[in-house]
mmCIF file of C-alpha atoms in Angstrom:
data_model
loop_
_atom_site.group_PDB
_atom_site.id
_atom_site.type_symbol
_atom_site.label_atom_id
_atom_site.label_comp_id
_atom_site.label_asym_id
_atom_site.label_seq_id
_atom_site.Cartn_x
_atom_site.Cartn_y
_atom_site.Cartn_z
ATOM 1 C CA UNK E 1 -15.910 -2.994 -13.842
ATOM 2 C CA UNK E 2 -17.888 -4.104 -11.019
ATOM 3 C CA UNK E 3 -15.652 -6.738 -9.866
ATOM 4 C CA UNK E 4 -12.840 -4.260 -9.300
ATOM 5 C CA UNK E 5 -15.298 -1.726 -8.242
ATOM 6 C CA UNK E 6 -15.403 -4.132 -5.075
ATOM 7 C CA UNK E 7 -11.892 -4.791 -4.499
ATOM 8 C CA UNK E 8 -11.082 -0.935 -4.708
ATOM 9 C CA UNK E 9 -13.630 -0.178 -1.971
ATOM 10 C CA UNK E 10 -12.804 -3.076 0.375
ATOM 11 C CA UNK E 11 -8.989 -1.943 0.067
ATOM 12 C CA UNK E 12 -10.332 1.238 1.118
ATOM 13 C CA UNK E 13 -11.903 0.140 4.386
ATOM 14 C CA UNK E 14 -9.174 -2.031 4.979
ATOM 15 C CA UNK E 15 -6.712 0.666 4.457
ATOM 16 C CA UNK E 16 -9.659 3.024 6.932
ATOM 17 C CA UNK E 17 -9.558 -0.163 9.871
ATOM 18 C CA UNK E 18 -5.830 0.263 9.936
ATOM 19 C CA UNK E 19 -6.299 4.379 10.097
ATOM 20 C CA UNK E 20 -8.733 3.349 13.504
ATOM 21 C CA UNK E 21 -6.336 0.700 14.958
ATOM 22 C CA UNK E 22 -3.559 3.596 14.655
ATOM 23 C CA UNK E 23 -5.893 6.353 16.453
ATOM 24 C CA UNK E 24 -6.725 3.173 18.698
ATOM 25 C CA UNK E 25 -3.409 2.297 19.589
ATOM 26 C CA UNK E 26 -2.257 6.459 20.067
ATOM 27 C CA UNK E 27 -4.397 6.134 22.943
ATOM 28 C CA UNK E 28 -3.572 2.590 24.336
ATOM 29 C CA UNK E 29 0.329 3.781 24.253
ATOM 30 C CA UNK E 30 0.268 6.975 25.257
ATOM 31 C CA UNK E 31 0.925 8.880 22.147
ATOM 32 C CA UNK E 32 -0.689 12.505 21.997
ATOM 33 C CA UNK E 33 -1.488 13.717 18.917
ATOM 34 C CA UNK E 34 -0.165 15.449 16.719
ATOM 35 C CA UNK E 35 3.231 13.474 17.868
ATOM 36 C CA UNK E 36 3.649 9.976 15.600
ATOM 37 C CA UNK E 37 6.632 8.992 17.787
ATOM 38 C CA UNK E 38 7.265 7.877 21.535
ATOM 39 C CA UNK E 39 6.585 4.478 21.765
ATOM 40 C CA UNK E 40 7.644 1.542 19.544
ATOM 41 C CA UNK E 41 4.528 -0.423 19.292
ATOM 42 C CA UNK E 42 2.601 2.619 17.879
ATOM 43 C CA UNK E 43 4.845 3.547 15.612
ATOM 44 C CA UNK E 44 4.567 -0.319 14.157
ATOM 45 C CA UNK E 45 0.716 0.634 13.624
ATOM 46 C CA UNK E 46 2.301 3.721 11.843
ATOM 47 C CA UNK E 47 4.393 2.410 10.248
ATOM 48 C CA UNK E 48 1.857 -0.180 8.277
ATOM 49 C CA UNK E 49 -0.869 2.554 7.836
ATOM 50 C CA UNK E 50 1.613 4.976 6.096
ATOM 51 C CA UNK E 51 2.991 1.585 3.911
ATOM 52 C CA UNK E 52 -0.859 0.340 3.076
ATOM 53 C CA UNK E 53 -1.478 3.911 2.338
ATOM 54 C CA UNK E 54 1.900 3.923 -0.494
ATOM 55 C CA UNK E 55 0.777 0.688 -2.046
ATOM 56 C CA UNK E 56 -2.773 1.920 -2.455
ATOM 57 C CA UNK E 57 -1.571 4.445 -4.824
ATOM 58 C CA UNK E 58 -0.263 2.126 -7.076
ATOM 59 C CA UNK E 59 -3.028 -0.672 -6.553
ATOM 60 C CA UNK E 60 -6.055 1.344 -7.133
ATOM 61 C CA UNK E 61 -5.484 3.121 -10.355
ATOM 62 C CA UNK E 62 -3.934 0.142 -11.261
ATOM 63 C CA UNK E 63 -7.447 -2.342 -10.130
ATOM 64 C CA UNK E 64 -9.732 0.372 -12.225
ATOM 65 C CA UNK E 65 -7.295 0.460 -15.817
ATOM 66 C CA UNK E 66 -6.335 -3.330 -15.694
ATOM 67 C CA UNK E 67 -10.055 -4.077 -15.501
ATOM 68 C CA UNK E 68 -10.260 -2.134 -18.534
ATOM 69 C CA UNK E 69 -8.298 -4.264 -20.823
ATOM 70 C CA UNK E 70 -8.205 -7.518 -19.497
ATOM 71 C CA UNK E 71 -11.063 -10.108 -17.344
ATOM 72 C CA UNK E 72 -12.407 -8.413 -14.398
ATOM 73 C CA UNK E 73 -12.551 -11.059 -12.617
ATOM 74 C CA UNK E 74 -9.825 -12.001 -12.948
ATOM 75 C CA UNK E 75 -8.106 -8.795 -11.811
ATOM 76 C CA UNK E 76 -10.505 -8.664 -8.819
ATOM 77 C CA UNK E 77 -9.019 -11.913 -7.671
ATOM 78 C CA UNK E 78 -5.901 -10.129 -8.334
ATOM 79 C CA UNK E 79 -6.817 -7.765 -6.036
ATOM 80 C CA UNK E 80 -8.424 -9.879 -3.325
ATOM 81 C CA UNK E 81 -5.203 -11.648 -3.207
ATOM 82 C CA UNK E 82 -3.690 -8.253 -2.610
ATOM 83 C CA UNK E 83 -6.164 -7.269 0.677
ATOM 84 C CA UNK E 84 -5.345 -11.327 2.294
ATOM 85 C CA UNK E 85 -1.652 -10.005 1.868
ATOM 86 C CA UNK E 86 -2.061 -6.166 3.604
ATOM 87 C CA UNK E 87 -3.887 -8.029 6.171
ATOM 88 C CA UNK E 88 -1.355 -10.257 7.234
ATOM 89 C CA UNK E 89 1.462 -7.725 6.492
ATOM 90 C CA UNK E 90 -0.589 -5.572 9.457
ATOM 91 C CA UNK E 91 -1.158 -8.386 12.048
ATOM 92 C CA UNK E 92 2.747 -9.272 11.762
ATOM 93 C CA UNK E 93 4.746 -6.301 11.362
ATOM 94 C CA UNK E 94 2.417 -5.173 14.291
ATOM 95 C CA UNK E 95 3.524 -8.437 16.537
ATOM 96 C CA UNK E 96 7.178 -8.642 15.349
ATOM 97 C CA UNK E 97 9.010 -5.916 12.235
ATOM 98 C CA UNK E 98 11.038 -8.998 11.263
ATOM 99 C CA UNK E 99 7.769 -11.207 10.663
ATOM 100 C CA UNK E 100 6.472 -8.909 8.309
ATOM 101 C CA UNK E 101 7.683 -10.520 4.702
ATOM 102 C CA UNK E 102 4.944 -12.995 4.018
ATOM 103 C CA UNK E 103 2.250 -10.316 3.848
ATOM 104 C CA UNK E 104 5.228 -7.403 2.530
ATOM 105 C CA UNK E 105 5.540 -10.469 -0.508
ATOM 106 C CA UNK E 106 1.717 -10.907 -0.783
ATOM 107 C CA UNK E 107 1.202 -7.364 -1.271
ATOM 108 C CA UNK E 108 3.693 -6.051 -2.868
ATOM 109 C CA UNK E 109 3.950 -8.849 -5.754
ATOM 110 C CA UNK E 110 0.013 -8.732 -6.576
ATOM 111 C CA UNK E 111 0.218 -4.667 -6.854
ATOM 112 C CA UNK E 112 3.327 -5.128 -9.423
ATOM 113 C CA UNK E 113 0.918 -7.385 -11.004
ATOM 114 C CA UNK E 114 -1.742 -5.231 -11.481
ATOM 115 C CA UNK E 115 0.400 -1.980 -11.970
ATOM 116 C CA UNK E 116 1.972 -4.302 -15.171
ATOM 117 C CA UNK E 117 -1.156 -5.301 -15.898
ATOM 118 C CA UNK E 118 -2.856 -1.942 -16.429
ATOM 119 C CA UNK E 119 0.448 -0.868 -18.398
ATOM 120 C CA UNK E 120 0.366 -3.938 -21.252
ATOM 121 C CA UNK E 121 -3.013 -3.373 -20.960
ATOM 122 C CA UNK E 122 -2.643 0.114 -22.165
ATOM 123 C CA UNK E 123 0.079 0.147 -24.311
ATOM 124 C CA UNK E 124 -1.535 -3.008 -26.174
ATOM 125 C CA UNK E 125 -4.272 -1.390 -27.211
ATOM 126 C CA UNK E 126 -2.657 1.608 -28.213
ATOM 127 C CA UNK E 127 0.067 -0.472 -30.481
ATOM 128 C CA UNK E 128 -2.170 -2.316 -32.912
ATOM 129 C CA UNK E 129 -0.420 -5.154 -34.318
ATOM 130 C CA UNK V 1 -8.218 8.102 -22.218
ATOM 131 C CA UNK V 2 -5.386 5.443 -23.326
ATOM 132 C CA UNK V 3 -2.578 8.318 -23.496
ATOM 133 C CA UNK V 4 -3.968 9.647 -19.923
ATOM 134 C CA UNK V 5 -3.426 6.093 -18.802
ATOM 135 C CA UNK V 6 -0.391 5.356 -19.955
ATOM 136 C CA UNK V 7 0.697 8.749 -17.798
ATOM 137 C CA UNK V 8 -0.964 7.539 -14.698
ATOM 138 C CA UNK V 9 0.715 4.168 -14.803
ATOM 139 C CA UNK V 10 4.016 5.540 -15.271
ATOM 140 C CA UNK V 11 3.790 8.046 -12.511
ATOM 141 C CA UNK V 12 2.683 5.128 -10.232
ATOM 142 C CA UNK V 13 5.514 3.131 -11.080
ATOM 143 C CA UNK V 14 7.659 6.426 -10.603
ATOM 144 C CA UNK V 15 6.364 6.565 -7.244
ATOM 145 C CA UNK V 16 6.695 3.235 -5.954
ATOM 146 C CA UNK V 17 10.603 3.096 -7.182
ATOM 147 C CA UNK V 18 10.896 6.085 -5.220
ATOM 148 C CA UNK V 19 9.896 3.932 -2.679
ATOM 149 C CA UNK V 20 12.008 1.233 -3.074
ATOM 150 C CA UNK V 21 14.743 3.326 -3.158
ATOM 151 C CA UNK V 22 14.195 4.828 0.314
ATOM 152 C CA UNK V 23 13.675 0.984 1.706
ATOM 153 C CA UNK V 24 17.293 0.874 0.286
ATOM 154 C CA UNK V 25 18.609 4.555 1.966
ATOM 155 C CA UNK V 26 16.810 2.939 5.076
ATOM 156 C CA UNK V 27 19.026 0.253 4.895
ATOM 157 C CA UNK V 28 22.329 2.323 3.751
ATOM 158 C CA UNK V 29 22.041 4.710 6.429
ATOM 159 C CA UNK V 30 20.753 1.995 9.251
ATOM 160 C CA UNK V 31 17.579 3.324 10.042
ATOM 161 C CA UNK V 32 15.235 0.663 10.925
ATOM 162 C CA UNK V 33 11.742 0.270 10.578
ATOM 163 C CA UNK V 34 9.556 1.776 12.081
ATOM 164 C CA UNK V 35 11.551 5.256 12.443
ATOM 165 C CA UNK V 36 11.421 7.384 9.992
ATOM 166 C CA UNK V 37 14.432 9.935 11.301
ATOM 167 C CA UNK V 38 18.048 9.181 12.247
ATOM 168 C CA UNK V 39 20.078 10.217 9.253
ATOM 169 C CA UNK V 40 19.497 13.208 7.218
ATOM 170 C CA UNK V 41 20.189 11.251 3.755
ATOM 171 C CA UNK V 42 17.606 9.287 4.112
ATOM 172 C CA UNK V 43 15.291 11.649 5.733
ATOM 173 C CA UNK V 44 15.342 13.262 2.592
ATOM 174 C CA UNK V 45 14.852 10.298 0.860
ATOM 175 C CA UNK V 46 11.881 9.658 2.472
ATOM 176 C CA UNK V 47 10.803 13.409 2.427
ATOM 177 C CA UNK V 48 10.795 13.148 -1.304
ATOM 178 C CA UNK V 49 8.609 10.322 -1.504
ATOM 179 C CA UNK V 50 6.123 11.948 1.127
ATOM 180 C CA UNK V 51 5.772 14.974 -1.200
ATOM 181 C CA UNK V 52 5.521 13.052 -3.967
ATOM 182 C CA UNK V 53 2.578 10.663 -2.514
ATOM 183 C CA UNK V 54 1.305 14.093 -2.032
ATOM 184 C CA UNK V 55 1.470 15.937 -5.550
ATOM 185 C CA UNK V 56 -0.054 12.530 -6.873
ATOM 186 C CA UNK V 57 -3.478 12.652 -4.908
ATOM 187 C CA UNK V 58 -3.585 15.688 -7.409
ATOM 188 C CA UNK V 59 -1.886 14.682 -10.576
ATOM 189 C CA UNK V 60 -3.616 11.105 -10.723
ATOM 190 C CA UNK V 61 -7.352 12.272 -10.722
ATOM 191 C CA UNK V 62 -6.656 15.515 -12.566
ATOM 192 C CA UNK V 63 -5.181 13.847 -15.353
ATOM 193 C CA UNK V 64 -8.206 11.144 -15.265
ATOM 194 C CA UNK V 65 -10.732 14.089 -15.249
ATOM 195 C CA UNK V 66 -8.633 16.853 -17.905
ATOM 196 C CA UNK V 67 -8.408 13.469 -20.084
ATOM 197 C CA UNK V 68 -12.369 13.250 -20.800
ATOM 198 C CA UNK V 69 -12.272 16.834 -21.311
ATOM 199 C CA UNK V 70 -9.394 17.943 -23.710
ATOM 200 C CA UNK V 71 -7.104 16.281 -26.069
ATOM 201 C CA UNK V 72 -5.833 13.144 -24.195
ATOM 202 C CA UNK V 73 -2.815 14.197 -25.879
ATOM 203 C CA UNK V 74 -2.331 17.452 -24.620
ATOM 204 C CA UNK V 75 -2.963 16.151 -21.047
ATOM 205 C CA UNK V 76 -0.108 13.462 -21.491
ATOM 206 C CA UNK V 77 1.927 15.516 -22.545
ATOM 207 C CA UNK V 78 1.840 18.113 -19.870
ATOM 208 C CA UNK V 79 1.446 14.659 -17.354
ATOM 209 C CA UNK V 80 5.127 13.607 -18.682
ATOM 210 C CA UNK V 81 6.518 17.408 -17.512
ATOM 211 C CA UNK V 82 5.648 15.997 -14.392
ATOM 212 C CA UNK V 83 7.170 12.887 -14.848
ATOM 213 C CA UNK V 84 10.545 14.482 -15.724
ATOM 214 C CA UNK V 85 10.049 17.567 -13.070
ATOM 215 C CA UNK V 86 9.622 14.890 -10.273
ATOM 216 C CA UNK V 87 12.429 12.710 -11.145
ATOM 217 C CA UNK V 88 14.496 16.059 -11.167
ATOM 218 C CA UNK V 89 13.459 16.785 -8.026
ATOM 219 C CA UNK V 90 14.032 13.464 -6.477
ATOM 220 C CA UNK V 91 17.567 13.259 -7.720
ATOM 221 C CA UNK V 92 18.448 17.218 -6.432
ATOM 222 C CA UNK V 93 16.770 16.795 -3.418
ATOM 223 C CA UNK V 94 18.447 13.719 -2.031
ATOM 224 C CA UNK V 95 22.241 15.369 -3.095
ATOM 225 C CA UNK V 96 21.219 18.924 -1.591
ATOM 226 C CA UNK V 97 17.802 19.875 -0.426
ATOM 227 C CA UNK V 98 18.498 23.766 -1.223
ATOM 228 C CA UNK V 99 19.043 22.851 -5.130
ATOM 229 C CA UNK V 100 14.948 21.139 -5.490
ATOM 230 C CA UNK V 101 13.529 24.329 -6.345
ATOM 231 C CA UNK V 102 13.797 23.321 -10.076
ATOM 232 C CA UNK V 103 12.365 19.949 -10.047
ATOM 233 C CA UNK V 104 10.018 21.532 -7.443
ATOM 234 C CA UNK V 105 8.711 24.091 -10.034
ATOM 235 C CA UNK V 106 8.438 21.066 -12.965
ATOM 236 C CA UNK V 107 6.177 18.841 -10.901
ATOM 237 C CA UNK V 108 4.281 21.618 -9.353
ATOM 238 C CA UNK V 109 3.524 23.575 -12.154
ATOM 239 C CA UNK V 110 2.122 21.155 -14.805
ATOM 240 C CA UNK V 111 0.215 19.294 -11.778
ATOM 241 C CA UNK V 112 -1.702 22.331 -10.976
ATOM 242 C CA UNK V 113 -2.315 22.535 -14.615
ATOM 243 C CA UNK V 114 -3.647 19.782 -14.861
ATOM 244 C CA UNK V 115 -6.034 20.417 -11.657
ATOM 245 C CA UNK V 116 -7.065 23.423 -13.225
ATOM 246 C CA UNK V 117 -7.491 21.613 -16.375
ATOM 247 C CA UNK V 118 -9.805 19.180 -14.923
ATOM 248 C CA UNK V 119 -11.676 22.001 -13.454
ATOM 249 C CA UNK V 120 -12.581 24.342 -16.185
ATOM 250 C CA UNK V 121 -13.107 21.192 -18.616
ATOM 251 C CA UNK V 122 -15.672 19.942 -15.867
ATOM 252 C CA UNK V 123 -17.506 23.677 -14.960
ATOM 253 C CA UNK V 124 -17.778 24.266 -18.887
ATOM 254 C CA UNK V 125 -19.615 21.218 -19.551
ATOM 255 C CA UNK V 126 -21.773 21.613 -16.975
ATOM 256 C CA UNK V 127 -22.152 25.402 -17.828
ATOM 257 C CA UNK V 128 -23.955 25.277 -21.402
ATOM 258 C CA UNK V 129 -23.478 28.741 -22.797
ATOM 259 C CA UNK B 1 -20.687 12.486 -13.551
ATOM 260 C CA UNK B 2 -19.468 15.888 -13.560
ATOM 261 C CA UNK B 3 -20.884 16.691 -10.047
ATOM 262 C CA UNK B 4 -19.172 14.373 -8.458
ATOM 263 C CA UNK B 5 -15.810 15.355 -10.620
ATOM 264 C CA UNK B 6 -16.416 18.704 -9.383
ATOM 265 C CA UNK B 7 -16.176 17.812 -5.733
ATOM 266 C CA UNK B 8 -13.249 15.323 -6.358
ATOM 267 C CA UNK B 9 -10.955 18.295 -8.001
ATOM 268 C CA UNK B 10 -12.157 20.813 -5.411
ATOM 269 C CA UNK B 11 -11.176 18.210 -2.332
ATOM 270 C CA UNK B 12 -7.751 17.828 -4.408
ATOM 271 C CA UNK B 13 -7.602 21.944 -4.088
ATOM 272 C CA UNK B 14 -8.466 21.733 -0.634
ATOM 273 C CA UNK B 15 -6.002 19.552 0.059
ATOM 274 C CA UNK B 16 -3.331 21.098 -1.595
ATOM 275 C CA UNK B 17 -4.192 24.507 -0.167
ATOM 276 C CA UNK B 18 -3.582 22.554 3.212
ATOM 277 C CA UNK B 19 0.107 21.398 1.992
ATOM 278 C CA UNK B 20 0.816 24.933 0.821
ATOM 279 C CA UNK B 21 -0.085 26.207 4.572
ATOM 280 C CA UNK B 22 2.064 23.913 6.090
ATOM 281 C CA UNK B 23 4.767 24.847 4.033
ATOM 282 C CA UNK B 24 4.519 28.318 5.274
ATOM 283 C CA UNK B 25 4.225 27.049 8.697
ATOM 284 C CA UNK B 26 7.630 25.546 8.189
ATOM 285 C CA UNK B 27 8.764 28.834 7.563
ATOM 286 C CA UNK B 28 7.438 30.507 10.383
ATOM 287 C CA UNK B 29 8.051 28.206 12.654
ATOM 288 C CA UNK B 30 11.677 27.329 12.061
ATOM 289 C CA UNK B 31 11.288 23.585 10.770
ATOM 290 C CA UNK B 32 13.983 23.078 7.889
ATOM 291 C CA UNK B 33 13.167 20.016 5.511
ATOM 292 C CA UNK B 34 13.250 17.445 5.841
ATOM 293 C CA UNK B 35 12.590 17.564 8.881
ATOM 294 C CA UNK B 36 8.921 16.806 10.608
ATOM 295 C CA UNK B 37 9.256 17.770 13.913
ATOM 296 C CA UNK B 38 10.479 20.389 16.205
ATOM 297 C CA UNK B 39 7.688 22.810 17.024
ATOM 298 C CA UNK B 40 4.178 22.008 18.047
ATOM 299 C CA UNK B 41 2.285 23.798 16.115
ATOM 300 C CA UNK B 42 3.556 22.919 12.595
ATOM 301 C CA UNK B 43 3.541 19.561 13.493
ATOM 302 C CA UNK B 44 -0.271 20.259 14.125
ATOM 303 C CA UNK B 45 -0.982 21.827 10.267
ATOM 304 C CA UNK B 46 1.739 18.674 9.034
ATOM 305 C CA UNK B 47 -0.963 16.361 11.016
ATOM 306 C CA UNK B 48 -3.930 17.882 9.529
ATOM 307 C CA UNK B 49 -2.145 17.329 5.734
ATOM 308 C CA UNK B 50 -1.565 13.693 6.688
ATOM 309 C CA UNK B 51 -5.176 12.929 8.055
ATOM 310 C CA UNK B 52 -6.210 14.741 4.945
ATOM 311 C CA UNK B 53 -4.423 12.315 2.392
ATOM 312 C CA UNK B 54 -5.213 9.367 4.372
ATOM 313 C CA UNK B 55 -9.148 10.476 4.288
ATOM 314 C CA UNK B 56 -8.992 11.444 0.101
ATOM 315 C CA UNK B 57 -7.933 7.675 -0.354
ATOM 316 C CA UNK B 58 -11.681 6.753 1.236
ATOM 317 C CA UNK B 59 -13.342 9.910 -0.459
ATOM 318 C CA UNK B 60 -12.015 9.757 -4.028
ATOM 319 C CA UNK B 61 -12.702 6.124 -5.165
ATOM 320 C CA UNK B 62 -16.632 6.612 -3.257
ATOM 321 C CA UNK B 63 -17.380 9.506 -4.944
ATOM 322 C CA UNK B 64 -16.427 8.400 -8.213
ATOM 323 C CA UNK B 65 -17.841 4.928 -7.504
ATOM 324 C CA UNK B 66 -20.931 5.643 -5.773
ATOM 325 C CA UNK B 67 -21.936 8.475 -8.610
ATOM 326 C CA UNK B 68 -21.944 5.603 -10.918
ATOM 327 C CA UNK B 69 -25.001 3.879 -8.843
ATOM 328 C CA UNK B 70 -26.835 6.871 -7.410
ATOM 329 C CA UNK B 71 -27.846 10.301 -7.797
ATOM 330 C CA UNK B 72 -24.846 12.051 -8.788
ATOM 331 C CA UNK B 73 -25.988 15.544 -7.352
ATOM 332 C CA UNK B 74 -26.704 13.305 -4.247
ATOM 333 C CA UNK B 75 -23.159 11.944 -4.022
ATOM 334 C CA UNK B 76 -21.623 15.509 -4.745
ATOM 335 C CA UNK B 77 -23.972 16.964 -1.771
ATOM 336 C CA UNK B 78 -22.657 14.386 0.891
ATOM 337 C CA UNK B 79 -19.220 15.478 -0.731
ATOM 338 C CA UNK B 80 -19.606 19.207 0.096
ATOM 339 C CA UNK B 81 -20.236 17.934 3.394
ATOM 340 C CA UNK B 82 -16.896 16.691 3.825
ATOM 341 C CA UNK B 83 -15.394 19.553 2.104
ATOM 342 C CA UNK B 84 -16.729 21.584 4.844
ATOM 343 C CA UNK B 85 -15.852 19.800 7.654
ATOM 344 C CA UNK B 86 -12.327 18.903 5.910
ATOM 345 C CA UNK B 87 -12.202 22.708 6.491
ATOM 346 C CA UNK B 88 -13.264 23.356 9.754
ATOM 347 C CA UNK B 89 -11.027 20.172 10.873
ATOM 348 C CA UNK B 90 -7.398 22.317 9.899
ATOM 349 C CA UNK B 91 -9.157 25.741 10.638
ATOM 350 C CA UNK B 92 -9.930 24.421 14.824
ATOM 351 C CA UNK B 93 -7.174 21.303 14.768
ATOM 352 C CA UNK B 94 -4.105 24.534 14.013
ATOM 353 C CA UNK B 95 -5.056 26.545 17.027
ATOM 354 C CA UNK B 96 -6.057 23.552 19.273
ATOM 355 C CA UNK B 97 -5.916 19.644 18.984
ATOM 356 C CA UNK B 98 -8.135 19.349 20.962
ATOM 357 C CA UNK B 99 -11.197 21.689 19.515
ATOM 358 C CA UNK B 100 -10.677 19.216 16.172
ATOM 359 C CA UNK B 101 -13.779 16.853 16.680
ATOM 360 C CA UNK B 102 -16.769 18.582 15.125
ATOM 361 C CA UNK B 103 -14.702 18.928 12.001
ATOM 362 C CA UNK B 104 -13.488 15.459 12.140
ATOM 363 C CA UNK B 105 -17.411 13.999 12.501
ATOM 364 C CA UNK B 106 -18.195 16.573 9.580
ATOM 365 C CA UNK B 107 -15.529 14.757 7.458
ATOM 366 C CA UNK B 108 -15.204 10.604 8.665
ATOM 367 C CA UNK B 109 -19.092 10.868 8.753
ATOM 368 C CA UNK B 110 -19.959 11.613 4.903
ATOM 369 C CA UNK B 111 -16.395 9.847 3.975
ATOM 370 C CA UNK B 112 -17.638 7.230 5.778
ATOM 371 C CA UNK B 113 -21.166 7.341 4.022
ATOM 372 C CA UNK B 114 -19.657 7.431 0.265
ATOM 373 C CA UNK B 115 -17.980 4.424 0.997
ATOM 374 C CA UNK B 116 -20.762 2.552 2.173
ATOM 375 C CA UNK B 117 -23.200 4.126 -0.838
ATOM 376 C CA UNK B 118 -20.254 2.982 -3.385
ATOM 377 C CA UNK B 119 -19.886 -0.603 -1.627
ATOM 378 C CA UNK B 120 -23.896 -1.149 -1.669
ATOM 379 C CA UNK B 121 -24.148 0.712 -5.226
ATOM 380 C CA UNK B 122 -21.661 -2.163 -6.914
ATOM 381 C CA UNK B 123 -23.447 -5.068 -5.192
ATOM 382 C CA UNK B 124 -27.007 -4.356 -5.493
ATOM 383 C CA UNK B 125 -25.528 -3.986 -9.394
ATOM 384 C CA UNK B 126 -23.843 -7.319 -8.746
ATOM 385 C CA UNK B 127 -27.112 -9.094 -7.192
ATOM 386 C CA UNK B 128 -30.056 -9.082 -9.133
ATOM 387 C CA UNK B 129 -33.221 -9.350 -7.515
#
């Protein structure tokens, strides 16, 4: 489980460097807390926090079962493909909303992956055949 | 744990079509990212899918936990009430926020079951008596 | 293991103790779902909840991964810690926003910490030396 182990705690400082750049950027724009609203750029930051924090719901439960039942390593690469995506998603949608497909794609298609994963996974060893 | 999985997986990929379905109601109602407000429909749209990232930071390690602890069955079983109560919820709270109360109750109830299940299953095996 | 379980279901009761008191709050204070907004101090118990989830997606994974690689009554001690500032964080952040940062060092410090212990826990296991 190690591999995954790894990929589950680096998606959780990634998701925790987006949670700074967000307190970061409340103070760069302006934005008092507890307001989330006021200026556009900060809500981008927002925005991709609140999204990273969505997909991490799938993608973690999902890293630690798929592991389970199929090559960790392979599911950690999986997953690593996963944090490369988030990463980009953040530095674009911050830039430019309308930039941010690339990384939205190379997110959101490696945690449908895994979330499948972990399900056949499952579901195949419960069936014998 | 395979039945406990199975739950967990399902109630992720409950979640994130949830999800998807307010990116639609975002689209359907012209609110674009980043806000989050400008048309009630999808306000509660993306209310529902708030609460329901919420109810799963309990229902996700509960059933994980109650599942080492008591019949893996027993804790599917009362995981799927959830997975009915919440898509009950999600449908009556988009048409009519006043009518979620009985979706509310469904996801609600069995999640705090299961919380409590995980609890007592972890004190008594700690406890030897 | 069960220490650390302990400490993961109690944080999940925390938290949704907090969710419960901000659903009163949007009683008292006149703030009709779905709506987020409208009076200052709900939107400070709705910030709380938020900063809350955000923080369990750090503090869940560590504890359960870093009680794997060290002392489990260690890992659940650093825990408590954060359950105790969690709870000093919404007691001071509700009656002023600005009074919230010995509660917030009490919490990002030993999330922080768990992180790290679960991060150098799977590599040392990784590494042989």
């Amino acid at each position: 489980m190690a591999p995954a182990a790894i990929v589950i705690i680096i998606a959780v400082f990634e998701y925790m460097t987006f949670a700074f750049l967000v307190g970061r950027a409340r103070a760069r724009y302006g934005v008092k807390a507890p307001a989330t609203t006021g200026h556009e750029v900060f809500e981008r930051y927002f925005r991709v926090q609140q999204n990273t924090l969505e997909l991490l719901v799938m993608v973690l439960p999902s890293l630690w079962i798929a592991a389970s039942y199929w090559d960790p390593l392979l599911v950690a690469a999986i997953g690593a493909v996963y944090l490369v995506g988030r990463l980009l998603y953040f530095r674009c949608y911050v830039r430019e909303p309308r930039a941010r497909h690339i990384g939205f794609i190379l997110s959101i298609v490696p945690a449908s992956v895994l979330g499948l994963g972990a399900l056949v996974g499952v579901v195949r060893a419960l069936v014998p055949y």
